[in-house]
XYZ file of C-alpha atoms in Angstrom:
712
model
C 10.138 -1.921 44.914
C 12.566 -4.235 42.060
C 10.040 -6.581 41.147
C 10.667 -9.854 38.920
C 9.135 -9.934 35.722
C 10.350 -12.810 34.761
C 9.116 -14.570 37.172
C 5.790 -13.003 37.283
C 4.979 -13.932 33.541
C 6.742 -17.421 33.899
C 4.023 -18.650 36.360
C 1.414 -16.769 34.735
C 1.873 -18.558 31.048
C 3.696 -22.018 32.508
C 6.503 -21.271 31.239
C 10.314 -21.285 32.700
C 12.064 -18.575 34.541
C 14.918 -18.648 32.348
C 12.901 -19.197 29.212
C 10.910 -15.408 29.823
C 13.861 -13.662 31.238
C 15.914 -14.583 28.044
C 13.374 -13.704 25.483
C 12.970 -10.704 27.229
C 16.321 -9.527 26.886
C 16.776 -10.225 23.033
C 13.613 -8.346 22.476
C 15.217 -5.746 24.901
C 18.125 -5.738 22.514
C 15.948 -4.923 19.527
C 15.613 -8.475 18.126
C 12.580 -8.917 16.483
C 9.721 -11.855 17.293
C 10.056 -13.454 14.288
C 13.816 -13.326 14.290
C 13.868 -15.055 18.091
C 11.172 -17.584 17.038
C 13.307 -18.709 14.111
C 16.674 -17.932 14.937
C 17.132 -18.223 19.078
C 15.244 -21.610 20.005
C 18.113 -22.550 22.337
C 17.909 -19.246 24.319
C 13.607 -19.113 24.394
C 13.681 -23.367 24.216
C 11.426 -22.929 21.243
C 9.128 -20.386 21.885
C 6.735 -19.710 19.162
C 5.986 -16.086 17.850
C 2.598 -16.100 19.798
C 3.992 -17.217 22.657
C 6.354 -14.714 22.817
C 3.888 -12.022 21.824
C 2.559 -13.078 25.288
C 5.233 -12.595 27.159
C 6.023 -9.382 25.163
C 2.361 -8.344 26.164
C 2.217 -9.333 29.640
C 5.816 -7.242 30.239
C 4.830 -4.538 28.990
C 0.960 -4.244 31.166
C 3.007 -5.205 34.094
C 5.804 -1.815 33.480
C 2.494 0.343 32.756
C 1.007 -0.712 36.308
C 4.617 -0.401 38.168
C 4.215 3.000 36.644
C 1.227 3.565 38.071
C 2.047 1.769 41.283
C 4.779 4.230 41.697
C 2.444 7.387 40.798
C 0.126 6.532 43.857
C 2.643 6.388 46.613
C 4.131 9.484 45.346
C 0.620 11.307 45.591
C -0.515 8.995 49.007
C 2.971 10.116 50.149
C 2.798 13.740 49.629
C -0.537 13.701 51.089
C 1.388 12.404 54.456
C -1.164 9.418 55.009
C 0.946 6.769 53.221
C 0.976 4.637 56.413
C 3.726 1.089 56.539
C 0.296 -1.179 56.196
C -1.273 0.965 53.006
C 1.978 0.963 51.421
C 2.483 -3.364 51.717
C -0.927 -3.638 50.081
C -0.035 -1.311 47.196
C 3.236 -3.070 46.534
C 1.054 -6.426 46.881
C -1.711 -5.224 44.672
C -1.062 -7.220 40.502
C -4.069 -5.307 38.721
C -4.853 -2.026 37.622
C -8.416 -2.279 39.446
C -6.720 -3.403 42.984
C -4.460 -0.297 42.838
C -7.194 2.249 41.615
C -9.671 0.644 44.413
C -6.744 1.467 47.060
C -5.823 4.827 45.682
C -9.376 5.934 45.576
C -9.865 7.877 49.046
C -7.116 9.139 48.737
C -7.775 11.092 45.045
C -7.949 14.243 45.257
C -12.010 14.761 44.766
C -14.399 17.876 43.790
C -17.160 18.103 46.137
C -19.178 15.703 46.930
C -21.839 15.272 49.028
C -19.851 13.264 52.012
C -17.302 16.314 51.791
C -20.142 18.869 52.538
C -21.392 16.447 54.887
C -17.542 16.382 56.728
C -17.232 20.219 56.595
C -20.924 20.950 58.207
C -19.004 18.866 61.325
C -20.914 15.799 60.599
C -18.017 12.830 60.773
C -18.412 12.274 64.336
C -22.214 10.882 63.818
C -21.606 8.922 60.975
C -18.587 7.150 63.276
C -21.156 6.501 65.292
C -23.673 5.498 63.293
C -21.510 3.008 61.663
C -20.353 1.266 64.723
C -24.353 -0.031 64.413
C -24.886 -0.152 68.703
C -28.599 0.694 69.377
C -28.274 4.371 70.551
C -31.576 6.885 71.005
C -31.279 8.393 67.917
C -32.969 11.685 67.577
C -31.086 12.406 71.256
C -27.499 11.941 69.616
C -28.389 13.334 66.116
C -29.948 16.833 67.894
C -26.059 17.202 69.202
C -25.097 17.848 65.350
C -28.023 20.563 64.581
C -26.658 23.457 63.983
C -27.797 25.915 61.681
C -24.232 28.272 61.448
C -22.858 25.521 59.257
C -25.822 24.239 57.472
C -27.456 21.118 59.684
C -31.362 23.051 60.547
C -32.341 19.322 61.708
C -32.240 15.724 62.708
C -33.029 14.934 59.715
C -30.474 16.496 57.694
C -27.791 15.798 60.244
C -28.407 12.087 59.661
C -29.114 12.393 55.849
C -25.353 14.237 55.911
C -24.139 11.430 57.834
C -25.320 8.747 55.631
C -23.811 10.308 52.873
C -20.408 10.517 54.564
C -21.232 6.395 55.534
C -22.141 6.159 51.451
C -18.993 7.317 50.445
C -17.092 4.891 52.509
C -19.143 2.344 51.421
C -18.128 3.351 47.988
C -14.762 3.338 48.079
C -13.969 -0.118 50.662
C -11.798 -2.316 48.731
C -13.081 -5.465 49.852
C -17.031 -4.010 48.826
C -15.667 -3.152 45.637
C -14.155 -6.404 44.964
C -17.025 -8.452 45.550
C -19.416 -6.049 44.196
C -16.444 -6.266 40.751
C -16.556 -9.729 41.112
C -20.112 -9.920 40.869
C -20.721 -7.742 38.211
C -18.660 -10.032 35.870
C -19.972 -13.196 36.313
C -23.280 -12.007 36.906
C -24.269 -8.798 34.835
C -26.775 -9.038 32.003
C -26.958 -6.490 29.000
C -30.349 -4.933 28.521
C -31.311 -2.767 25.116
C -33.969 -0.327 24.751
C -35.660 1.682 21.168
C -35.097 5.120 21.599
C -38.323 6.708 20.688
C -38.628 7.253 17.337
C -35.495 5.586 16.177
C -37.553 2.800 14.361
C -36.902 3.711 10.888
C -33.283 4.937 11.508
C -33.223 1.729 13.677
C -33.960 -1.775 10.864
C -30.427 -3.009 10.917
C -30.683 -3.003 14.837
C -33.977 -4.704 15.223
C -33.366 -8.099 16.850
C -31.570 -5.762 19.601
C -34.909 -3.450 19.871
C -35.958 -5.101 23.459
C -32.586 -7.476 24.344
C -32.186 -8.848 27.153
C -28.647 -11.102 27.679
C -26.569 -12.703 30.193
C -22.987 -10.812 29.593
C -20.980 -13.371 30.424
C -22.323 -15.275 27.790
C -22.807 -13.029 25.189
C -21.307 -13.618 21.870
C -18.393 -10.618 20.891
C -20.447 -9.634 17.946
C -23.458 -8.947 19.752
C -22.434 -7.095 22.311
C -20.329 -4.728 19.581
C -23.521 -4.622 17.744
C -25.618 -3.390 20.432
C -22.645 -0.524 21.463
C -22.585 -0.004 18.047
C -26.108 0.947 18.246
C -25.687 2.840 21.292
C -23.051 5.166 19.590
C -25.476 5.608 16.830
C -28.421 6.778 18.716
C -30.610 3.917 18.499
C -30.632 2.157 21.517
C -30.045 2.637 24.924
C -28.031 0.619 27.363
C -27.581 -1.059 30.551
C -25.708 -3.142 32.403
C -25.494 -4.881 35.641
C -26.627 -8.115 37.501
C -29.712 -8.496 38.999
C -30.374 -5.357 41.424
C -32.049 -7.289 44.519
C -29.621 -10.171 44.429
C -26.645 -7.106 44.538
C -27.884 -5.695 47.421
C -29.095 -8.671 49.522
C -24.911 -9.768 49.057
C -24.075 -6.342 49.946
C -26.116 -6.379 53.026
C -24.756 -9.547 54.428
C -21.447 -7.902 53.852
C -22.496 -4.717 55.919
C -25.104 -4.989 58.554
C -24.487 -6.113 61.708
C -27.895 -6.311 63.539
C -31.362 -5.324 63.972
C -30.521 -1.539 65.891
C -31.780 1.805 64.513
C -28.292 2.401 63.564
C -28.055 0.004 61.177
C -31.329 1.180 59.396
C -29.065 3.898 59.139
C -26.148 1.785 57.688
C -28.749 0.442 55.376
C -30.167 3.443 53.785
C -26.608 4.529 53.469
C -25.105 1.185 51.414
C -28.553 1.329 49.369
C -27.609 5.084 48.564
C -23.821 4.209 48.040
C -24.929 0.894 45.435
C -27.491 3.088 43.684
C -25.694 6.593 42.714
C -21.843 5.671 43.272
C -21.315 2.231 42.795
C -23.433 0.369 40.498
C -22.547 3.287 37.883
C -19.109 3.420 38.259
C -19.003 -0.101 38.000
C -21.546 -0.203 34.690
C -18.458 1.845 32.897
C -15.590 -0.652 34.915
C -17.944 -3.279 33.119
C -18.270 -1.163 29.891
C -14.723 -1.295 28.929
C -13.966 -4.524 30.492
C -16.554 -6.795 28.326
C -15.408 -3.863 25.424
C -12.144 -4.705 25.421
C -13.139 -8.313 25.255
C -15.273 -8.433 22.864
C -12.709 -6.077 20.462
C -10.646 -8.768 21.795
C -12.323 -11.497 20.242
C -12.817 -9.363 17.332
C -9.246 -8.813 16.781
C -8.220 -12.533 16.973
C -10.636 -13.175 14.233
C -9.714 -10.555 11.915
C -5.928 -11.746 12.529
C -6.549 -15.378 11.925
C -8.717 -14.700 8.427
C -5.682 -12.130 7.390
C -2.853 -14.584 8.281
C -5.318 -17.407 6.148
C -5.598 -14.776 2.905
C -1.656 -13.505 2.962
C -1.013 -17.492 2.800
C -3.366 -18.530 0.535
C -1.746 -20.225 -2.827
C 0.628 -18.287 -5.248
C -0.130 -19.567 -8.683
C 3.462 -17.840 -9.149
C 5.676 -16.323 -11.544
C 3.579 -16.294 -14.424
C 2.966 -14.392 -17.582
C -0.786 -13.388 -16.643
C -3.495 -11.692 -18.160
C -6.087 -9.910 -15.366
C -9.116 -8.497 -15.947
C -11.085 -6.245 -14.231
C -14.760 -6.662 -15.154
C -17.360 -3.984 -15.721
C -20.702 -3.635 -17.759
C -21.021 0.182 -19.043
C -17.720 1.113 -18.769
C -16.026 -2.320 -19.832
C -13.101 -4.775 -18.975
C -10.263 -3.217 -18.134
C -7.392 -5.592 -19.271
C -4.140 -5.835 -18.735
C -1.115 -8.232 -19.355
C 1.845 -8.782 -16.707
C 4.991 -10.798 -17.311
C 5.815 -13.238 -14.611
C 7.574 -10.937 -12.193
C 4.171 -8.749 -12.077
C 5.713 -5.746 -14.847
C 2.385 -4.130 -16.790
C 3.279 -4.927 -20.454
C 0.398 -3.949 -22.166
C -3.331 -2.456 -20.960
C -6.642 -1.147 -23.079
C -10.408 -1.696 -22.764
C -12.659 -4.533 -24.330
C -16.672 -4.119 -24.305
C -17.960 -8.097 -23.874
C -21.409 -7.083 -22.146
C -24.239 -5.041 -23.067
C -25.058 -2.274 -23.490
C -21.858 -2.322 -26.058
C -21.791 -6.083 -26.424
C -18.781 -6.448 -28.597
C -18.758 -10.330 -27.795
C -16.707 -11.273 -31.012
C -14.521 -7.966 -31.004
C -13.621 -8.867 -27.292
C -13.066 -12.487 -28.334
C -10.776 -12.523 -30.457
C -8.121 -9.541 -29.198
C -8.316 -11.905 -26.394
C -7.324 -14.650 -28.326
C -4.442 -12.618 -29.930
C -3.297 -11.715 -27.006
C -2.842 -14.675 -25.169
C -1.307 -15.739 -27.951
C 1.056 -12.922 -28.708
C 2.394 -12.981 -25.003
C 2.306 -16.574 -24.513
C -0.223 -16.165 -21.302
C -0.190 -18.821 -19.076
C -3.382 -17.442 -16.575
C -6.256 -15.194 -16.639
C -6.949 -13.086 -13.892
C -10.730 -12.483 -13.178
C -11.724 -9.765 -10.321
C -15.286 -11.572 -8.617
C -16.803 -8.037 -8.712
C -19.826 -6.814 -10.811
C -19.503 -8.344 -14.051
C -17.446 -11.017 -12.803
C -18.952 -13.857 -13.437
C -20.486 -13.215 -16.917
C -16.780 -12.134 -17.532
C -15.890 -15.361 -16.354
C -18.510 -17.396 -18.234
C -17.341 -15.209 -21.580
C -13.346 -16.199 -21.163
C -14.648 -19.930 -20.717
C -16.261 -20.025 -23.658
C -13.506 -18.720 -26.113
C -10.994 -21.367 -27.607
C -7.467 -20.101 -27.158
C -5.166 -21.743 -28.774
C -2.782 -22.385 -25.984
C -3.279 -23.812 -22.640
C -4.645 -20.908 -20.372
C -6.431 -21.461 -17.295
C -8.837 -18.598 -15.604
C -9.363 -18.054 -11.936
C -11.558 -15.799 -10.325
C -9.953 -13.434 -7.592
C -11.108 -11.741 -5.043
C -10.530 -8.128 -5.747
C -11.817 -6.924 -1.816
C -9.317 -3.519 -1.914
C -7.899 -3.551 -4.845
C -10.185 -0.117 -5.600
C -8.203 1.193 -2.244
C -5.080 0.242 -3.501
C -5.419 1.635 -7.320
C -5.947 5.131 -5.677
C -3.191 5.195 -2.957
C -0.136 6.480 -3.876
C 2.011 3.583 -3.596
C -0.111 2.844 -6.694
C 0.567 6.484 -8.041
C 3.923 5.850 -7.313
C 3.906 2.618 -9.085
C 2.319 3.505 -11.643
C 1.923 7.701 -12.328
C 1.604 7.174 -15.607
C -2.336 4.853 -15.793
C -5.225 6.100 -13.716
C -6.974 3.605 -11.069
C -8.838 0.989 -13.452
C -5.584 -0.304 -14.853
C -3.989 -0.042 -11.469
C -6.797 -1.379 -10.241
C -6.700 -4.781 -12.900
C -2.703 -5.384 -12.202
C -3.970 -5.859 -8.497
C -6.007 -8.479 -9.308
C -3.166 -9.785 -11.528
C -0.674 -10.061 -9.224
C -2.587 -11.198 -6.201
C -3.005 -14.052 -8.800
C 0.311 -14.586 -8.970
C 1.399 -13.926 -5.028
C -1.589 -12.644 -3.066
C 1.087 -11.973 -0.068
C 3.177 -9.698 -2.182
C 0.527 -7.786 -2.926
C -1.553 -7.677 -0.089
C 0.604 -5.894 1.755
C 0.345 -2.481 -0.282
C -3.161 -2.214 1.198
C -4.087 -1.189 4.620
C -5.336 -5.257 6.382
C -8.671 -3.084 7.213
C -9.870 -2.854 4.038
C -9.634 -5.983 2.533
C -12.780 -7.385 3.778
C -11.910 -9.723 5.727
C -12.765 -8.331 9.713
C -15.648 -8.477 11.944
C -17.318 -4.996 13.187
C -13.419 -3.334 12.322
C -14.501 -0.044 12.794
C -15.907 -0.565 16.445
C -12.355 -2.206 17.947
C -10.432 -0.173 19.474
C -8.246 1.074 16.282
C -4.404 1.001 17.671
C -4.864 -2.414 19.208
C -6.707 -3.703 15.721
C -3.840 -1.777 13.648
C -1.100 -3.006 16.039
C -2.283 -6.779 15.890
C -2.922 -6.438 12.005
C 0.754 -4.871 11.568
C 2.172 -7.761 13.597
C 0.171 -10.166 11.160
C 1.382 -9.265 8.385
C 5.300 -8.697 9.604
C 4.899 -12.477 10.532
C 3.315 -13.905 7.258
C 6.135 -12.046 5.334
C 8.851 -13.580 7.072
C 7.062 -16.940 7.538
C 7.183 -17.130 3.873
C 10.554 -15.617 3.013
C 11.186 -12.636 0.487
C 13.236 -12.523 -2.533
C 15.574 -9.477 -2.117
C 15.960 -8.798 -6.176
C 12.649 -8.453 -7.058
C 10.201 -7.559 -3.859
C 8.643 -4.256 -3.388
C 9.134 -1.747 -0.848
C 6.435 -2.208 0.519
C 6.969 -5.997 1.342
C 10.427 -5.217 1.968
C 8.934 -2.929 4.625
C 7.770 -6.103 6.432
C 10.993 -8.156 6.764
C 12.377 -8.651 10.524
C 14.691 -5.679 11.336
C 14.179 -3.268 7.652
C 11.070 -1.372 8.293
C 10.175 1.896 5.692
C 13.622 3.520 5.773
C 16.040 1.036 5.566
C 13.374 -0.576 2.766
C 13.950 2.390 0.526
C 17.665 2.343 0.479
C 17.849 -1.427 -0.402
C 15.372 -0.395 -3.504
C 17.784 2.309 -3.734
C 20.921 0.402 -3.860
C 19.076 -2.524 -6.883
C 18.275 0.649 -9.245
C 22.135 2.106 -8.863
C 23.967 -1.083 -8.486
C 21.824 -3.905 -9.993
C 20.595 -7.579 -8.223
C 22.486 -8.218 -5.205
C 24.521 -11.242 -5.878
C 24.637 -12.383 -2.388
C 23.141 -11.468 1.195
C 26.395 -10.495 1.855
C 26.103 -7.466 -0.517
C 23.261 -6.203 1.910
C 25.846 -5.024 3.952
C 26.630 -2.210 1.173
C 23.159 -0.581 1.565
C 23.589 2.540 3.396
C 22.371 2.277 7.037
C 21.930 -1.289 6.582
C 24.349 -2.300 10.099
C 25.077 -5.130 11.514
C 22.392 -5.294 13.932
C 19.520 -4.958 10.689
C 21.928 -7.572 8.860
C 21.395 -9.978 11.891
C 17.743 -9.751 11.915
C 16.904 -9.316 8.220
C 19.443 -11.856 6.372
C 17.238 -15.565 7.441
C 14.193 -13.781 6.261
C 15.471 -12.707 2.381
C 16.598 -14.940 -0.677
C 18.467 -14.881 -3.769
C 17.299 -16.967 -6.348
C 20.409 -16.706 -8.427
C 22.721 -16.587 -5.841
C 26.093 -18.360 -5.978
C 25.864 -19.620 -2.260
C 23.179 -22.047 -2.584
C 22.744 -20.751 1.273
C 20.938 -17.176 -0.024
C 18.556 -18.940 -1.668
C 17.346 -20.376 1.702
C 16.142 -19.983 5.186
C 19.245 -20.869 6.772
C 20.602 -17.997 8.464
C 24.262 -16.278 7.628
C 25.318 -17.320 11.064
C 24.745 -20.871 11.035
C 26.610 -21.150 6.837
C 30.049 -21.710 9.030
C 28.125 -24.944 10.173
C 26.732 -25.986 6.801
C 30.485 -25.625 5.391
C 32.190 -27.778 8.198
C 29.287 -30.267 7.612
C 30.297 -30.630 3.479
C 34.116 -30.593 4.722
C 33.626 -33.399 7.422
C 31.234 -35.345 4.334
C 34.241 -34.167 1.616
C 31.417 -32.911 -0.336
C 30.125 -29.408 -1.395
C 27.441 -27.448 -0.054
C 25.565 -28.249 -3.326
C 25.947 -31.897 -2.776
C 24.561 -31.948 1.094
C 21.224 -29.986 -0.717
C 20.827 -32.423 -3.493
C 21.315 -36.066 -1.732
C 19.017 -37.042 0.759
C 22.496 -39.844 1.587
C 24.705 -37.504 2.809
C 22.444 -35.712 4.907
C 21.633 -38.829 6.587
C 25.049 -39.566 7.891
C 25.370 -36.704 9.370
C 25.983 -36.808 13.405
C 24.732 -33.492 14.729
C 25.938 -33.904 17.907
C 29.203 -33.008 16.679
C 28.515 -29.879 15.321
C 26.605 -28.603 18.702
C 28.095 -26.134 20.815
C 26.824 -23.241 23.911
C 25.308 -21.643 21.483
C 24.348 -23.702 18.157
C 22.107 -26.433 20.022
C 19.674 -29.657 18.286
C 16.848 -27.415 17.987
C 18.839 -25.023 15.213
C 20.346 -27.667 13.923
C 17.012 -29.533 13.153
C 16.059 -26.209 11.715
C 19.582 -26.342 9.160
C 19.103 -30.151 8.186
C 14.999 -29.262 7.345
C 16.303 -25.953 5.002
C 18.696 -28.049 3.580
C 16.288 -30.776 2.355
C 13.800 -27.701 1.082
C 15.754 -25.059 0.489
C 14.185 -21.977 0.215
C 10.974 -23.571 -0.508
C 7.793 -21.699 0.005
C 5.871 -22.918 2.762
C 2.305 -21.908 0.976
C 0.072 -24.743 0.453
C -0.385 -25.887 -3.201
C -2.731 -23.618 -5.422
C -6.006 -25.023 -6.418
C -8.426 -25.066 -9.679
C -11.816 -24.182 -9.154
C -14.652 -23.357 -11.120
C -18.162 -21.941 -9.877
C -21.382 -24.241 -10.731
C -22.059 -22.827 -14.712
C -26.067 -23.180 -14.193
C -25.675 -20.447 -11.389
C -25.327 -17.078 -12.074
C -27.304 -15.119 -9.927
C -29.143 -15.463 -6.578
C -32.785 -15.653 -8.700
C -30.671 -19.404 -9.635
C -30.808 -20.639 -6.294
C -32.927 -23.043 -4.968
C -33.080 -24.316 -1.214
C -31.416 -27.917 -1.241
C -29.107 -26.881 -3.827
C -25.443 -28.813 -3.472
C -22.987 -25.915 -4.977
C -18.842 -25.523 -4.754
C -18.306 -21.929 -3.520
C -14.953 -20.433 -1.855
C -15.206 -19.040 2.101
C -14.790 -15.273 2.085
C -15.240 -14.325 5.767
C -14.976 -16.126 8.730
C -16.853 -14.386 12.350
C -17.227 -15.834 15.533
C -21.267 -16.496 14.378
C -20.234 -18.427 11.521
C -18.791 -17.694 7.593
C -19.153 -16.250 4.364
C -19.308 -18.067 1.628
C -18.683 -17.308 -2.276
C -21.165 -19.170 -4.990
C -20.750 -17.472 -7.465
C -23.993 -14.550 -7.698
C -22.381 -11.529 -6.446
C -24.201 -12.118 -3.166
C -22.071 -14.152 -0.165
C -24.311 -16.414 1.394
C -23.900 -17.119 5.622
C -23.154 -20.694 7.231
C -24.363 -20.312 10.611
C -21.904 -22.027 13.414
C -24.676 -24.032 13.577
C -24.944 -25.175 10.470
C -20.479 -25.871 9.887
C -21.036 -29.101 11.019
C -22.512 -31.834 12.390
C -20.833 -31.197 15.847
C -21.012 -28.845 17.877
C -18.192 -26.450 17.267
C -17.602 -23.227 19.418
C -14.638 -21.611 16.799
C -15.608 -21.751 12.922
C -12.146 -21.745 12.343
C -12.003 -25.704 13.475
C -14.053 -26.105 10.737
C -13.049 -23.900 7.408
C -10.494 -21.745 6.042
C -10.602 -18.279 4.725
C -10.208 -19.158 0.550
C -10.978 -23.166 1.347
C -13.073 -24.715 -1.229
C -16.417 -26.068 -0.026
C -19.413 -27.522 -1.302
C -22.530 -25.845 -0.090
C -25.963 -26.974 0.803
C -28.998 -23.548 -0.231
C -31.053 -23.632 3.039
C -32.550 -20.653 2.060
C -33.099 -17.297 0.202
C -34.269 -13.936 0.982
C -34.790 -12.306 -2.589
C -35.997 -8.944 -1.352
C -33.252 -8.782 1.770
C -30.472 -10.283 -1.147
C -29.723 -13.051 1.810
C -28.309 -16.611 1.147
C -28.663 -19.132 4.119
C -25.987 -22.129 3.566
C -24.834 -25.128 5.557
C -22.259 -27.228 5.397
C -24.349 -30.394 7.438
C -24.781 -33.659 6.421
C -22.003 -32.902 3.011
C -19.795 -35.626 2.084
C -16.256 -33.227 3.130
């Protein structure tokens, strides 16, 4: 049976069938999501990356369902049990659960209580009882007593018949659908502390005796409970109210009050408790775990996107410090392209405390290398180092910035860092990473596994394959949104460009090293294995700052250069004039350049790009300073209003660095004067905020903060 996936997906996403069909064709041809969203708007009806991703995901899901459908049909056909009615039901099933329910009676089984009863010849008795007519039960059951078959008395005959009925009920598609719906809508999740686990399970104290309505339980709490069970601290149970569920089951199965009906009810109760409840609890665990995973992954990807798209300071000579007390502060100087020029260690803090020597050295280096900015890691000794730097009377205008160093140590020990700096140790590499993060967060963070950046929520508990795929998609989206400078980009950054990947990225680097900077996008075609398809997908996202053709510096795709050249010719000017003079662009009639392949969306994008060619879409860099009077958690007092930076966002609130080496939590209830469901409605990662201290627990190193009632 051939399915019209485009029609099914279009109905689900409220799009036109043509939009979905064209999108699937583009993706099937090897086009990437960023390319389709940016350069094929006419075909997709201007769908964005999220919508294109949803189309891709749904198509994959429906293909998997159809593969399973075909396998089920083949299996039942081989058993010679496939009726036209059953085949129609299987072909009409739209979810994997429906398919598996239909297949359940035909699935090859190990020996069950019901199959043993059938072997004993008790199936006819089960059919008599299922009819629920008034019969003489003892006399009817006596006909099936047969010691040779293992049925020694009436009770064993009735028990075997009930086993057959119970299995039939548990495999009934309608019964399973109703119960599944009940489990999804009305289940509660309960937890109990496992005996003798009190000492090990202190962090799960709030879950020792939890009882929550599962459909409303926050994802972070569900994941925490599952983790507690995984670690052997908690015992979990998931089910709706048993009495109400059995009552619903009774209404659907019991026809009257005959003695047969009583036997059916006994079988139904057994079917629920022994077969259906455990099976559906397993399903619900999977269903709600996947739901919680989806929410946690969404939080992680939102945070990662905000972090990757953080404002860059730009290409300036930078002095970076990786702070430390006993081991000193590792110092490096980077040129505007991020190249390492100088490194050494200074000791401004106890126990060495060479304050003046370190201060004089920094003054001399700032002057000698014409340093414009100082990047200071925010880890151990970060605030102390910031205070030290801000009190140095430099002889040139130089600004100091605190930089989030999460993951810098992961980078410094990675193969990427070793390949880049084979002659330097991890401390130098870490300081370089801190400096480069200030200059361009995106270019540096792509070198680190996103899971190590420290902006996730239960990232180790969610499906790792789904998490990795989602994070890679997010990084790819951010890289292509910003664009990449072809002649300075690292292999890691180039790898995320649409249509490139690690192998072609290395070929680009090798070619660049051998032949020097690329003079134009066209010269990319000289790179080994960089064919027409790769050029189509990648060229628009690669920039050449010093290119002779100004369009090579922009996001205008080379396939549209002829259009811009035609505009310039019609306006009797050069392409550079079009870029520089707004009046010329205002006089262009875009309808003159429309064709069967080029529509208004592409032409509008071209005009926007000509107005600001190659402009970095990231926000401008903002200066920030912590409160000079607050350096440790002991300095905090309830009621204080302090500046801070949002470092992580979760479903239950956000964490803010106020400069005391311990982030404070703003619970979701304290994020706004109005009720909100998602912290991202109010804050974003790296946002500078003013917060009020609500409470401080010194022994547990916990800081409670609030945004409520503070003027924005």
